[in-house]
Coordinates of C-alpha atoms and ligand atoms in Angstrom, one line a residue:
X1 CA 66.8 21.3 48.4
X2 CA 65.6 25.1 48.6
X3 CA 62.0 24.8 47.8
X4 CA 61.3 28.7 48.5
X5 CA 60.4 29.2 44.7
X6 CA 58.7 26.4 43.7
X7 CA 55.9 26.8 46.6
X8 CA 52.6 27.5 44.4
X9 CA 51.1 30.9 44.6
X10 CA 47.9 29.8 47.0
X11 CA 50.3 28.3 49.7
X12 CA 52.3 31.0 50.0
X13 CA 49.3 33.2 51.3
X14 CA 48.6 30.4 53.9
X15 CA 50.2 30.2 57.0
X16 CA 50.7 26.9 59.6
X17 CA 47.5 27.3 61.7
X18 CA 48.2 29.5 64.9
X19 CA 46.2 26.4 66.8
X20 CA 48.6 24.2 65.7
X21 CA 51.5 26.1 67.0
X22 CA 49.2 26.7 70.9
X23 CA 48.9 22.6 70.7
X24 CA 52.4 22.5 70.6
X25 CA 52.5 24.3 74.3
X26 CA 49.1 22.7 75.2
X27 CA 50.1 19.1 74.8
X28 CA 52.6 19.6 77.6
X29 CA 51.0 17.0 80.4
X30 CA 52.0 20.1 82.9
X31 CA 49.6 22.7 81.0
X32 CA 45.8 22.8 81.2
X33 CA 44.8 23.1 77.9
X34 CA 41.2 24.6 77.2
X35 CA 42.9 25.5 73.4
X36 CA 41.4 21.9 71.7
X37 CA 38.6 21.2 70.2
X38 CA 38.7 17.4 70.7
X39 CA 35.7 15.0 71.4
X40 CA 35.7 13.6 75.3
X41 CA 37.5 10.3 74.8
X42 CA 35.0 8.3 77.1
X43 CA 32.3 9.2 74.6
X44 CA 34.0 6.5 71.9
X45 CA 32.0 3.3 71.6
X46 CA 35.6 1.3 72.0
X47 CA 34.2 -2.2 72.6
X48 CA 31.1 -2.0 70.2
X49 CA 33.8 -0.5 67.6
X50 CA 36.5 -3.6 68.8
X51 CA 33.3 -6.1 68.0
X52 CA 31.8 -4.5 65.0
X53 CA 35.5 -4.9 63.3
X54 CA 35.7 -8.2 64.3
X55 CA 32.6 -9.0 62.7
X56 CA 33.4 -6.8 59.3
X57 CA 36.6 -8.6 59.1
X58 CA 35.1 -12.4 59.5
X59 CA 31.5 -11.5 57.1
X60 CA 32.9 -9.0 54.5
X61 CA 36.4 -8.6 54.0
X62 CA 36.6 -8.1 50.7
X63 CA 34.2 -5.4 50.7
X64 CA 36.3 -3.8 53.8
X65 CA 39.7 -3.9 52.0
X66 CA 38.5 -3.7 48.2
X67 CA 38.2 -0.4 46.6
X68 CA 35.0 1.2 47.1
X69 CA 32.8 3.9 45.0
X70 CA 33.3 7.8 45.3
X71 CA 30.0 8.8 46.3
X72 CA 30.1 6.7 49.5
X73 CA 29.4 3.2 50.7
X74 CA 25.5 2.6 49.5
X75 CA 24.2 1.2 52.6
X76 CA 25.4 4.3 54.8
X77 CA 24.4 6.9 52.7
X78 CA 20.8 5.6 53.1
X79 CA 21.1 5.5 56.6
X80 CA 22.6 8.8 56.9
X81 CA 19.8 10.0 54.3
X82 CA 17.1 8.4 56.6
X83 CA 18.8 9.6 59.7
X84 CA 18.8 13.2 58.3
X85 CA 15.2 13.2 57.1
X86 CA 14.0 12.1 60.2
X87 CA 16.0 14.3 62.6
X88 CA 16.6 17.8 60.2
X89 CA 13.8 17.5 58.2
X90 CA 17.0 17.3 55.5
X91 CA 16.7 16.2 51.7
X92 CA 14.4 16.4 49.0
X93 CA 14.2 14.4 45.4
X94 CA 16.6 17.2 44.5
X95 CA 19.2 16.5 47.1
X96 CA 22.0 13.8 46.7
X97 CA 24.6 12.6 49.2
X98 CA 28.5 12.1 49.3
X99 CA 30.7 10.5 51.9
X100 CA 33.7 12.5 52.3
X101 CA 36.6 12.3 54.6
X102 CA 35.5 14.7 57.1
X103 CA 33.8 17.8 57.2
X104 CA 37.4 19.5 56.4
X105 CA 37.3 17.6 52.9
X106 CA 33.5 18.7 52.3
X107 CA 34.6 22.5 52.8
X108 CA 37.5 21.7 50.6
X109 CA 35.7 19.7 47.7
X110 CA 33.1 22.7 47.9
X111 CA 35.9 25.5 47.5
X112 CA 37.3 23.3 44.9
X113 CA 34.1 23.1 42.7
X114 CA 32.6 26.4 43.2
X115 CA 35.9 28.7 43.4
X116 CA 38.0 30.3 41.0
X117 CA 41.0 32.4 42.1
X118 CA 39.5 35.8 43.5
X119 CA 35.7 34.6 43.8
X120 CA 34.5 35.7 47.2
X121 CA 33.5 33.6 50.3
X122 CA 31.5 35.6 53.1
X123 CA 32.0 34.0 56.5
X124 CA 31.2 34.8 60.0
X125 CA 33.6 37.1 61.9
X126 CA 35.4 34.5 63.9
X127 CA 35.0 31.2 62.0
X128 CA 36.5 28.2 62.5
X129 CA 39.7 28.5 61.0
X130 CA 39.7 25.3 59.2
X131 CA 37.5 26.3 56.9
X132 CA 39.2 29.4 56.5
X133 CA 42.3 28.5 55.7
X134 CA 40.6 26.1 53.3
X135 CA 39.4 28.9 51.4
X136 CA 42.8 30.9 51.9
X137 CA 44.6 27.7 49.4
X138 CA 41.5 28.3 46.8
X139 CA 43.3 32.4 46.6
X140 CA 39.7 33.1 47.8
X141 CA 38.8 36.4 48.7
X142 CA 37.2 35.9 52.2
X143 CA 34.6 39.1 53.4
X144 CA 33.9 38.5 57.4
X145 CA 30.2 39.2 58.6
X146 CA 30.5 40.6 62.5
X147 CA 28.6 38.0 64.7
X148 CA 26.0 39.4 66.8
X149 CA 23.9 37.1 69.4
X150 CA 21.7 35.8 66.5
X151 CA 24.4 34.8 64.4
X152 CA 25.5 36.9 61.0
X153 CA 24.5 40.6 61.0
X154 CA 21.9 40.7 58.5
X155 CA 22.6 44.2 57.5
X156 CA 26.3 43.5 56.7
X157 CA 25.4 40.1 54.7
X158 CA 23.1 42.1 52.5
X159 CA 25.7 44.7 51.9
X160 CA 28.2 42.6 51.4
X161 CA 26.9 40.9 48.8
X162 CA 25.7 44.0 46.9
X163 CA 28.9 45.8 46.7
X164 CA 30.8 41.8 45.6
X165 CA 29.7 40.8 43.0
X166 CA 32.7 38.2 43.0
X167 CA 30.9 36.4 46.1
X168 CA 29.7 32.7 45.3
X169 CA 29.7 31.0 48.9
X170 CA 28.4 32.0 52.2
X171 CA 30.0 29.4 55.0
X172 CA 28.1 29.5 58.2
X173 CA 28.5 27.1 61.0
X174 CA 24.8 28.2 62.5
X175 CA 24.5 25.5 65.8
X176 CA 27.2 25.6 68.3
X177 CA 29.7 28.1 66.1
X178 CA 33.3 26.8 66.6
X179 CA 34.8 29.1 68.0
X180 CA 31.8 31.3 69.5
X181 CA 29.6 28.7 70.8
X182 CA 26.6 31.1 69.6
X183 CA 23.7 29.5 67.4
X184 CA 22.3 31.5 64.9
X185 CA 18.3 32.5 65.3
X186 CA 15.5 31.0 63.3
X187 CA 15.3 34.9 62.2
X188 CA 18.7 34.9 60.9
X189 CA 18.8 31.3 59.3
X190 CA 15.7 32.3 57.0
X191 CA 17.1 35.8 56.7
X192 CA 21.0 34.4 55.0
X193 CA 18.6 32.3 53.0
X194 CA 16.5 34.5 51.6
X195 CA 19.7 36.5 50.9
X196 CA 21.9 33.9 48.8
X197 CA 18.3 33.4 47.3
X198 CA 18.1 37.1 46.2
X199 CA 22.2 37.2 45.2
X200 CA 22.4 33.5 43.9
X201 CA 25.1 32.5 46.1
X202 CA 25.8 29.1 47.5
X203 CA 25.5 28.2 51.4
X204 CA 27.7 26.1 52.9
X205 CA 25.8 25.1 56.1
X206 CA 28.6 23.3 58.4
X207 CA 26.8 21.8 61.2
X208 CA 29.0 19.4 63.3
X209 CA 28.0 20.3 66.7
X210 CA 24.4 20.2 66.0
X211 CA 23.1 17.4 67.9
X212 CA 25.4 18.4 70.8
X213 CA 22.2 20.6 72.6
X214 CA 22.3 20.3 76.3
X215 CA 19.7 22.9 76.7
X216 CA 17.5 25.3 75.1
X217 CA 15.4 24.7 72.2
X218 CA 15.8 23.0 68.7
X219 CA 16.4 25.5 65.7
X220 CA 15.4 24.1 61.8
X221 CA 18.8 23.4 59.8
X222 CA 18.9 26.0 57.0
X223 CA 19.2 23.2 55.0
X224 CA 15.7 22.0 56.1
X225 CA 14.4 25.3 54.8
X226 CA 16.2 25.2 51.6
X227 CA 14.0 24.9 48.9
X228 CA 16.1 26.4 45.9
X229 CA 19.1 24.1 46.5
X230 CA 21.1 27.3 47.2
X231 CA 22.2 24.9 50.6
X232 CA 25.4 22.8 50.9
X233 CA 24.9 21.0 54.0
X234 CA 27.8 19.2 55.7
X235 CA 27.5 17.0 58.8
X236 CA 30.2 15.2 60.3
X237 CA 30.7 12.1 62.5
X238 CA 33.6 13.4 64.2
X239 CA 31.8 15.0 67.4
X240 CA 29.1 12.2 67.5
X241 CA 31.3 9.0 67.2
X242 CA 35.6 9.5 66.1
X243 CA 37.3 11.6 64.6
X244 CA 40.0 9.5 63.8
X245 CA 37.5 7.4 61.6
X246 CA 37.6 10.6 59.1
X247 CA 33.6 9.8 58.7
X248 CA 31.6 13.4 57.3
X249 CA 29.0 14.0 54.6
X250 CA 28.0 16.2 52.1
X251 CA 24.2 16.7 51.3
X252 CA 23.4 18.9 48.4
X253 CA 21.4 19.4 45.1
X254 CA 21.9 17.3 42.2
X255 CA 23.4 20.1 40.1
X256 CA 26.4 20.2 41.7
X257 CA 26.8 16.5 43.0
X258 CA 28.6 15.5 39.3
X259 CA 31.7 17.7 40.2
X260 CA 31.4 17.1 43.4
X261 CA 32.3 13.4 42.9
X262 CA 34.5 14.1 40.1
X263 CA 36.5 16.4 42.5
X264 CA 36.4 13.6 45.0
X265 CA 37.9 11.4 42.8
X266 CA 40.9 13.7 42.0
X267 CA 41.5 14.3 45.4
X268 CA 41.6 10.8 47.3
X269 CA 39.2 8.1 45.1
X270 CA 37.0 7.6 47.9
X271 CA 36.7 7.6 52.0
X272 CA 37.9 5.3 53.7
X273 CA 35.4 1.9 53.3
X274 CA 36.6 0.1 56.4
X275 CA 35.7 3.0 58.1
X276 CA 32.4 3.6 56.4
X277 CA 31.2 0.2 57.2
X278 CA 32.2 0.6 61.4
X279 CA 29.8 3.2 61.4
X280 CA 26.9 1.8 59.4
X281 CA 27.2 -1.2 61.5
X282 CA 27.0 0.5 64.5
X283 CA 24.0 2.7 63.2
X284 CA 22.5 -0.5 62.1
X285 CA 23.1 -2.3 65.7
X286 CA 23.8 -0.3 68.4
X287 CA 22.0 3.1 69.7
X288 CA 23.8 6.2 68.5
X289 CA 21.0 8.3 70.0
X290 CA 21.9 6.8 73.4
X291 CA 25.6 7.6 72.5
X292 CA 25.0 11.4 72.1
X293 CA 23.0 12.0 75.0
X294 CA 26.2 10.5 76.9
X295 CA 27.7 13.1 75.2
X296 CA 25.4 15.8 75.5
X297 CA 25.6 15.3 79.4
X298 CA 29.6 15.2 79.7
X299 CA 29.3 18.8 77.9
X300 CA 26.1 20.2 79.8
X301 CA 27.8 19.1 83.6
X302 CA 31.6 20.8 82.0
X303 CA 29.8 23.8 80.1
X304 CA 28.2 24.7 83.4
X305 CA 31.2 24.1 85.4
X306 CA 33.4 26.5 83.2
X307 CA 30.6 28.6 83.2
X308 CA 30.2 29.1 86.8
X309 CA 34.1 29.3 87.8
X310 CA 33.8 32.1 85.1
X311 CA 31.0 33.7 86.9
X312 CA 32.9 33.7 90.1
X313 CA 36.9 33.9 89.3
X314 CA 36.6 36.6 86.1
X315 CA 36.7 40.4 86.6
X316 CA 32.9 41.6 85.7
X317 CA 34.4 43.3 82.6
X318 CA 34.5 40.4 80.9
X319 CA 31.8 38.9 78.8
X320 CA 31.5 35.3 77.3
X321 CA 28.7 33.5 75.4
X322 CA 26.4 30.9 77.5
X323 CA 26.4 28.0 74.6
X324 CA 23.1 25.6 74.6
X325 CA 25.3 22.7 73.2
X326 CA 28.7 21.9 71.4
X327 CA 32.1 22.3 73.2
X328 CA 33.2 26.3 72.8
X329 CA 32.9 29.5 75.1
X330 CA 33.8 32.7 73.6
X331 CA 35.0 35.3 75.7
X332 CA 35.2 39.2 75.2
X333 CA 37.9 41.4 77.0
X334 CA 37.3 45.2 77.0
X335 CA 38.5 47.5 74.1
X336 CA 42.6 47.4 73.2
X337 CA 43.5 44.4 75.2
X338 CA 45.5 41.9 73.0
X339 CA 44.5 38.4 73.5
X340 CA 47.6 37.0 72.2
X341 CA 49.7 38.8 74.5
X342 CA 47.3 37.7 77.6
X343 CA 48.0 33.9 76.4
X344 CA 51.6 34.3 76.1
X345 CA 51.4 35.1 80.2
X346 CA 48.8 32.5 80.7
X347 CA 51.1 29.8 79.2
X348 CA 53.2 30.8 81.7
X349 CA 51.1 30.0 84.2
X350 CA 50.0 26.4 82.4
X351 CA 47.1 27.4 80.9
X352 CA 46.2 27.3 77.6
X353 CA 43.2 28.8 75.1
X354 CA 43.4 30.2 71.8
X355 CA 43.6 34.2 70.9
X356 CA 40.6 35.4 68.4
X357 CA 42.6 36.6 66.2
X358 CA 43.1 32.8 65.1
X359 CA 40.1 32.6 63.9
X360 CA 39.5 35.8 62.3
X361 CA 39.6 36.8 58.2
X362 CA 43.1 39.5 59.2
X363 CA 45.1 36.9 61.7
X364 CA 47.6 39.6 62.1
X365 CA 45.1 42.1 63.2
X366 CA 44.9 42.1 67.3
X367 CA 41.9 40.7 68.9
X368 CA 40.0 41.1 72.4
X369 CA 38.4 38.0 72.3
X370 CA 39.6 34.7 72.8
X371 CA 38.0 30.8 72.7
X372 CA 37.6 28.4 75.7
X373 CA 37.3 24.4 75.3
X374 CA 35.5 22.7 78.0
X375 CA 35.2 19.3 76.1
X376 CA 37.8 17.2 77.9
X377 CA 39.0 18.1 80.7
X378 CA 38.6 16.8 84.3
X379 CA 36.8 19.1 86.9
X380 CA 39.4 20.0 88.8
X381 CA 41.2 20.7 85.9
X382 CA 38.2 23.4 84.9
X383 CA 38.1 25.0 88.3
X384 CA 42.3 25.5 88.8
X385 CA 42.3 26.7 85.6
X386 CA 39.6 29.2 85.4
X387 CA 40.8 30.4 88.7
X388 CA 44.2 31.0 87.1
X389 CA 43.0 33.1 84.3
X390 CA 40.4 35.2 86.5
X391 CA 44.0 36.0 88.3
X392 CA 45.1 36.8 85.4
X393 CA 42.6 38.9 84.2
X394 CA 42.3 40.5 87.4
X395 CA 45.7 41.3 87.3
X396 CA 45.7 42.2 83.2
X397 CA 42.6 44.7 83.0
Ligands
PLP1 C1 33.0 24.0 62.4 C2 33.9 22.9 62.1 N1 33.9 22.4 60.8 C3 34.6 21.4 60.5 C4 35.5 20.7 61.3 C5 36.3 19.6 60.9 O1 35.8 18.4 61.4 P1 36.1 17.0 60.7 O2 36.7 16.2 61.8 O3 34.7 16.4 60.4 O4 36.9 17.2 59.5 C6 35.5 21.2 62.7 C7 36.5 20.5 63.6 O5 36.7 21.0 64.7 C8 34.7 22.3 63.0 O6 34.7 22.7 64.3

């Protein structure tokens, strides 16, 4: 069947993710692929996860397999709540919580309660592209703020929101930015709230990477600072325990919470329970502080790798971010060189990253910039690779 007219309106705008397509290259077991975004397999608790099922499955199994409620399984939510409160500084008597089926499903549940067709999203210029296209299916008009070292351009946020007034939502991901690896300042993070404040627009505060520091020092959540409720904040279990357990969280005020669960409802009932309960248990019984800081030192000893085969292999006309935490490099060519083009050859030569332009608000527009993933490969892999694309480069500029 010839479904070309019957695609709705807000998928036709949307196009298969230009990640997606890279993976496609990347997966090859020949390429080295610094183009993911994946979690280091060794950091999954596998035989604490193998036990706690075990256990679930002989204790509760009714629970496990029954349906469960929309806002979330009660005894997580409380731990996440506690967790949060203790560690952010997250969550007043105003706030409430949601489980939802990754942070992916907390951008979309947001777009779907705040948006209308045409209502404007500001976002930071690259942004993960997730998220993006999320908005792109709500026929939201996205306005991209230029990161600078700080995070969001002040100056441009401001403007931006008095020249729109269609804008409702301002998504920043401010610790560990996929794909920059920049963390916005405590300067900036007051300043954007002070700003949806003044223009009564919603923050969507995406903070996955967040308690993947290796070094530098701890910034407040916006979130933390939030005491309007203007902040959406949305934390994720991917990056600190599986992904594949589809485990994130939405904490926001209570005047938005009703549609947020009624939303929920429409779009899948609730998350996953089995899942729900794996990861209270292991909160409950095992250390997931411990867990992270395995983490946290996998990415500090391949950050600093990538980092220094940069340093040495890459033409001094090149400039890349230095990220305190989380799993992304950012790098900067010089004026008018097309990132795409330079993958295409580097895929030839079995490496792979993704081109800026990916993760930009105009994907068709060329970009100079491109995003490195350290996360999960081996050594070697880093240092052949790196030394491949300083060839490149050497070669290209
Ligand atoms: C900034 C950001 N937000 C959201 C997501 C989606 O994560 P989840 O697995 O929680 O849906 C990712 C995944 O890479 C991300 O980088």
């Amino acid at each position: 069947m010839d479904y070309s007219n019957l695609i709705s309106d807000k998928m036709l705008g949307v196009k298969a993710s230009a990640i997606r397509e890279i993976f496609k290259v990347a997966g090859k077991p020949d390429v080295i692929s610094f183009a993911g975004g994946l979690p280091a397999p060794e950091s999954f608790p596998v035989d604490a996860i193998k036990k706690i099922c075990n256990d679930i499955l002989d204790t509760e199994p009714v629970t496990a397999l029954q349906y469960g409620i929309s806002e979330g399984y009660a005894p997580l939510k409380q731990q996440i709540l506690d967790r949060m409160r203790e560690k952010e500084q997250i969550g007043t008597d105003n706030d409430d919580i949601i489980i939802v089926s990754g942070s992916q499903q907390g951008a979309d549940l947001t777009a779907k309660v705040l948006l209308n067709e045409g209502d404007g999203v500001i976002c930071e210029e690259p942004s993960f592209i997730g998220c993006l296209n999320t908005f792109r299916t709500y026929n939201a008009k996205l306005y991209g703020v230029p990161m600078t070292d700080e995070g969001m351009d002040l100056n441009v946020l401001e403007e931006t929101l008095k020249n729109n007034k269609n804008i409702k939502l301002i998504y920043t991901i401010p610790t560990f930015q996929n794909p920059s690896g920049i963390t916005s300042s405590l300067k900036t993070r007051k300043g954007m709230l002070e700003l949806a404040q003044k223009y009564n627009v919603a923050i969507l505060e995406d903070n996955p990477y967040g308690e993947l520091r290796f070094s530098g020092e701890k910034i407040p959540t916006i979130k933390s600072m939030d005491t309007t409720g203007n902040v959406i904040y949305l934390g994720s279990f991917s990056k600190v325990f599986s992904p594949g357990l589809r485990l994130a969280y939405l904490i926001m005020d209570k005047g938005v919470m009703e549609k947020m669960v009624v939303g929920k409802q429409a779009t899948d009932v609730h998350t996953n329970v089995f899942s729900q309960m794996i990861v209270s248990r292991y909160l409950k019984e095992y250390d997931i502080d411990a867990s992270i800081e395995n983490s946290r030192q996998i990415y500090k000893h391949r950050c600093e790798l990538m980092l220094s085969c940069m340093d040495t292999y890459f033409p001094k006309n090149v400039s890349y971010t230095r990220p305190e935490g989380g799993i992304f490099i950012w790098v900067t060519l010089p004026e008018g060189v097309d990132s795409g083009k330079l993958m295409l050859e580097a895929v030839k030569r079995k490496v792979a990253f993704v081109p800026g332009n990916a993760f930009m608000t105009d994907i068709e527009a060329p970009s100079n910039c491109f995003r490195l993933n350290y996360s999960t490969m081996s050594d070697e892999k880093i240092e052949a690779g790196i030394k491949i694309l300083g060839e490149l480069l050497a070669e290209t500029l």
